[in-house]
Amino acid sequence: MFLQTLITGLSIGGIYALMAVGYSLVFSVLNFSNFAHGAVIMLGAYVGLALATKFSLGFGLVLAGSIAGAGIIAVLNERLAYSSLRRRKAPSLYLMISAMGCAVFLENLVYATIGSRFYAFPEFFGRQVISIGRSSVSLLDVGAFLFALAAILGLHLFITRTRTGIAIRAGVSDMTMCSLMGVDLDRLISIVFLLAGGFAGVAGVFLGIKYLVYPTMGWVTNKAYIAAVIGGLGSLPGALAGGLVLGVVETFVSSYVSSVMRDVFSFTLLIAFLVWRPNGLLGQDSEEKV
Amino acid sequence: MRKILMMAAAVLILVFAGAAFADDVIRIGHTVSLTGGASMWGQSEARALDMLVKKINGAGGVLGKKIEFVRYDNRNDGVEAVNVARRLVSDGVVAVIGPAQSGNAIASAPVFERAGIPMVVTTATNPYVTIDQRSGKVRPFAFRPCFIDPFQGTVAARFAVTDLGAKKGAILYDVGSDYGQWLAKYFEEAFVEKGGTIVAKEAFRTDELDYRAQLGKMKDLAPDVIFIPTSQKEAAMAAKQARDLGIGAVLLGTDNWGSPDLIELGGSAIDGGYFVNLADLADPDIQDFVAEYKAAFGEEPVLPNPVMAQDALIMIVEGLKKAGTTDGAKLADALANLKDIKVTSGPLTINPEDHNPLDKPAVIQQVDVANKTFKFVKKYFSVE
């Protein structure tokens, strides 16, 4: 049972990590928690679902389409809801409130247009199971886990090795100075949202395949947010570590303590980190920037 | 000022006109989930009622008046259901159909009871819909046309032990739902009584998506059957996750599984699962209804709600005829004493002791994913 619990925890944690990356990316640059990220994940899942069911595309194209779709939605979201606040140098609390409004707006938009029905993706991988000793794990979970690792590694390389990545990191440390040095901040922030949206698209498709697609599915990002805080908001390796730690801890609590106690545990962990270690496991000093 | 006076006058005229109009109709409330997770059943239920009321009104109505529905969406939410109940009371309905879900029905019952308006639920199977849990006495204004959960849980357990030969059972249920919690209890009791053992009883919280921790625990205990008294959405996800973990146990469910969504969402993982239902498309008693519904709406009804809602309406109509008045207390008395009336699902007699029907059978159906249907397996009239 121990090994099975560990495997299950890691596979849940992989998805948390994928979602937490979106929070951390935006937080690292704009220093606010983008609570609309969950809604973008949900919309990404719907984009993927439409491509899979209406156009009968294969898994690769569905994933690519969902990444593009959610990326564009995230950029539009920033343009409509945050950019004017940002230009007026509004406190990050205002951005956060705007983000919450966006989440509710987007959810209700889907309710009003597509409806509240539940949908499932076609079975891309059948129900293939890989056995490890007496434990087993589905092929999809292994795939999702490896893909999440690869995507986060790719993003890490992009941010540390490319010119745009360096510009983003410069923006993280000092946005005003960065714009004085001739960096186009609007473009930079659009790229950050495009990347965060792309990750939302991946997370949306994997969540949709694993579970179901429906308007309030974005609430799972509560967990991703906790993962981001545990790992250290604003840190990419932290998002990965936080996601995996949370996934494993939750699964062990469910298995060895009580499944009903799981969320009590997760949220206690969140509060404990906020109080005693607000920078998380791997986060750098993240005091509010003025 | 004059403008305001004129507007007030206009409003008054409208109110009086409305009241005058209301005099020649009988207003019956309908609290139903038109949106939310149970909307498939709710919408089918509303259609079936509209279809039937057209027929009743075409034949002259009841007590010389036409029936009119006052319908509100309770979104399958407890708080919203109580709001809807209050609104129906202030709208002055003479009786209410719904809600369909036990939790919502239990929450709504006291509102209608205080107002003296009879409520006939459609598919709420929890015993405490018609019995007050605190006093243990029957609720004078609550009725139902469907069987109750102790019967349903017992049928499921008996089918598991005698027909599936199950010795070790496991239960996965929603700890936040009255429906799931009580069914888990009734199944457990009956399964043990029949000689089986419950090796695992695991809970999850409402709206949770991942049950693999709970299922992983069951895996080592190798149950023959896993009882999952949840809605189609959770059942589909639980089935997928159980198969992903390599669990081969037979999956067994309850009447909340009975939606085409189950097959759509669960795919191959749910294939071969069994569940207890209130009605079956193949049941000879409801063939006329199914044909009529298909002709009117171009698709099959989502059972069992449309059938049970029609049963509820027929109960109210028969009650009104018997009482000869729309007075709430007299109507409730008539409903409690309904005997051998003909409803859509067959004959119906209400037990005045607990306001439950005496003779509603339960069917066992099997999920057939390849043909996208539920196969009729067997029918239980009693579990004695």
GROMACS .gro file of C-alpha atoms in nm, chain A residues 1 4 8 11-12 111 116-121 123 127-129 134-138 141 207 209-212 214 219-220 251 254-257 259-260 262-263, chain B residues 34-37 39-40 175 202-205 207-210 212-214 216-217 219-220 232-233 236-237 240-241 243-246 261 264-269:
model
   78
    1MET     CA    1   0.000   0.000   0.000
    4GLN     CA    2   0.079   0.258  -0.433
    8THR     CA    3  -0.077   0.800  -0.663
   11SER     CA    4   0.074   1.158  -1.011
   12ILE     CA    5  -0.170   1.393  -0.837
  111TYR     CA    6  -2.264   2.846  -1.757
  116SER     CA    7  -2.359   2.319  -1.676
  117ARG     CA    8  -2.334   1.970  -1.822
  118PHE     CA    9  -2.038   1.747  -1.749
  119TYR     CA   10  -1.825   1.630  -2.038
  120ALA     CA   11  -1.554   1.369  -2.074
  121PHE     CA   12  -1.267   1.354  -2.320
  123GLU     CA   13  -1.030   0.778  -2.421
  127ARG     CA   14  -0.729   0.210  -1.988
  128GLN     CA   15  -0.374   0.084  -1.999
  129VAL     CA   16  -0.213   0.017  -1.667
  134ARG     CA   17   0.179  -0.505  -0.663
  135SER     CA   18   0.107  -0.141  -0.735
  136SER     CA   19  -0.023  -0.003  -1.059
  137VAL     CA   20  -0.044   0.329  -1.231
  138SER     CA   21  -0.222   0.429  -1.549
  141ASP     CA   22  -0.068   0.936  -1.517
  207LEU     CA   23  -0.738   1.746  -1.574
  209ILE     CA   24  -0.891   1.358  -1.934
  210LYS     CA   25  -0.830   1.244  -1.577
  211TYR     CA   26  -1.155   1.378  -1.439
  212LEU     CA   27  -1.431   1.566  -1.622
  214TYR     CA   28  -1.739   2.140  -1.632
  219TRP     CA   29  -1.165   2.526  -0.822
  220VAL     CA   30  -0.901   2.253  -0.805
  251THR     CA   31  -0.259   1.102  -0.049
  254SER     CA   32  -0.618   1.007   0.293
  255SER     CA   33  -0.474   0.659   0.312
  256TYR     CA   34  -0.336   0.648   0.663
  257VAL     CA   35  -0.541   0.904   0.856
  259SER     CA   36  -0.985   1.079   0.347
  260VAL     CA   37  -1.228   1.326   0.501
  262ARG     CA   38  -0.741   1.554   0.370
  263ASP     CA   39  -0.842   1.913   0.302
  324LEU     CA   40  -3.290   2.286  -1.430
  325THR     CA   41  -2.921   2.372  -1.403
  326GLY     CA   42  -2.635   2.215  -1.208
  327GLY     CA   43  -2.523   1.856  -1.187
  329SER     CA   44  -3.008   1.919  -1.477
  330MET     CA   45  -3.040   1.626  -1.718
  465VAL     CA   46  -1.986   1.207   0.331
  492GLU     CA   47  -1.431   0.498   0.259
  493ALA     CA   48  -1.572   0.849   0.228
  494PHE     CA   49  -1.495   1.154   0.018
  495ARG     CA   50  -1.620   1.509   0.042
  497ASP     CA   51  -1.719   1.793  -0.519
  498GLU     CA   52  -1.396   1.604  -0.469
  499LEU     CA   53  -1.249   1.462  -0.789
  500ASP     CA   54  -0.986   1.216  -0.684
  502ARG     CA   55  -0.751   0.708  -0.573
  503ALA     CA   56  -0.625   0.731  -0.216
  504GLN     CA   57  -0.947   0.567  -0.094
  506GLY     CA   58  -0.587   0.234  -0.333
  507LYS     CA   59  -0.664   0.133   0.023
  509LYS     CA   60  -0.718  -0.257  -0.360
  510ASP     CA   61  -0.514  -0.455  -0.106
  522GLN     CA   62  -2.341   0.954  -1.229
  523LYS     CA   63  -2.051   1.201  -1.227
  526ALA     CA   64  -1.793   0.762  -1.359
  527MET     CA   65  -1.479   0.911  -1.207
  530LYS     CA   66  -1.210   0.523  -1.413
  531GLN     CA   67  -0.979   0.559  -1.115
  533ARG     CA   68  -0.969   0.057  -1.321
  534ASP     CA   69  -0.652   0.272  -1.341
  535LEU     CA   70  -0.543   0.120  -1.013
  536GLY     CA   71  -0.605  -0.225  -1.151
  551ASP     CA   72  -2.424   1.066  -1.886
  554GLU     CA   73  -2.063   0.912  -2.171
  555LEU     CA   74  -1.848   1.008  -1.873
  556GLY     CA   75  -1.743   0.667  -1.749
  557GLY     CA   76  -1.662   0.509  -2.085
  558SER     CA   77  -1.520   0.158  -2.082
  559ALA     CA   78  -1.441   0.178  -1.708
   0.00000   0.00000   0.00000
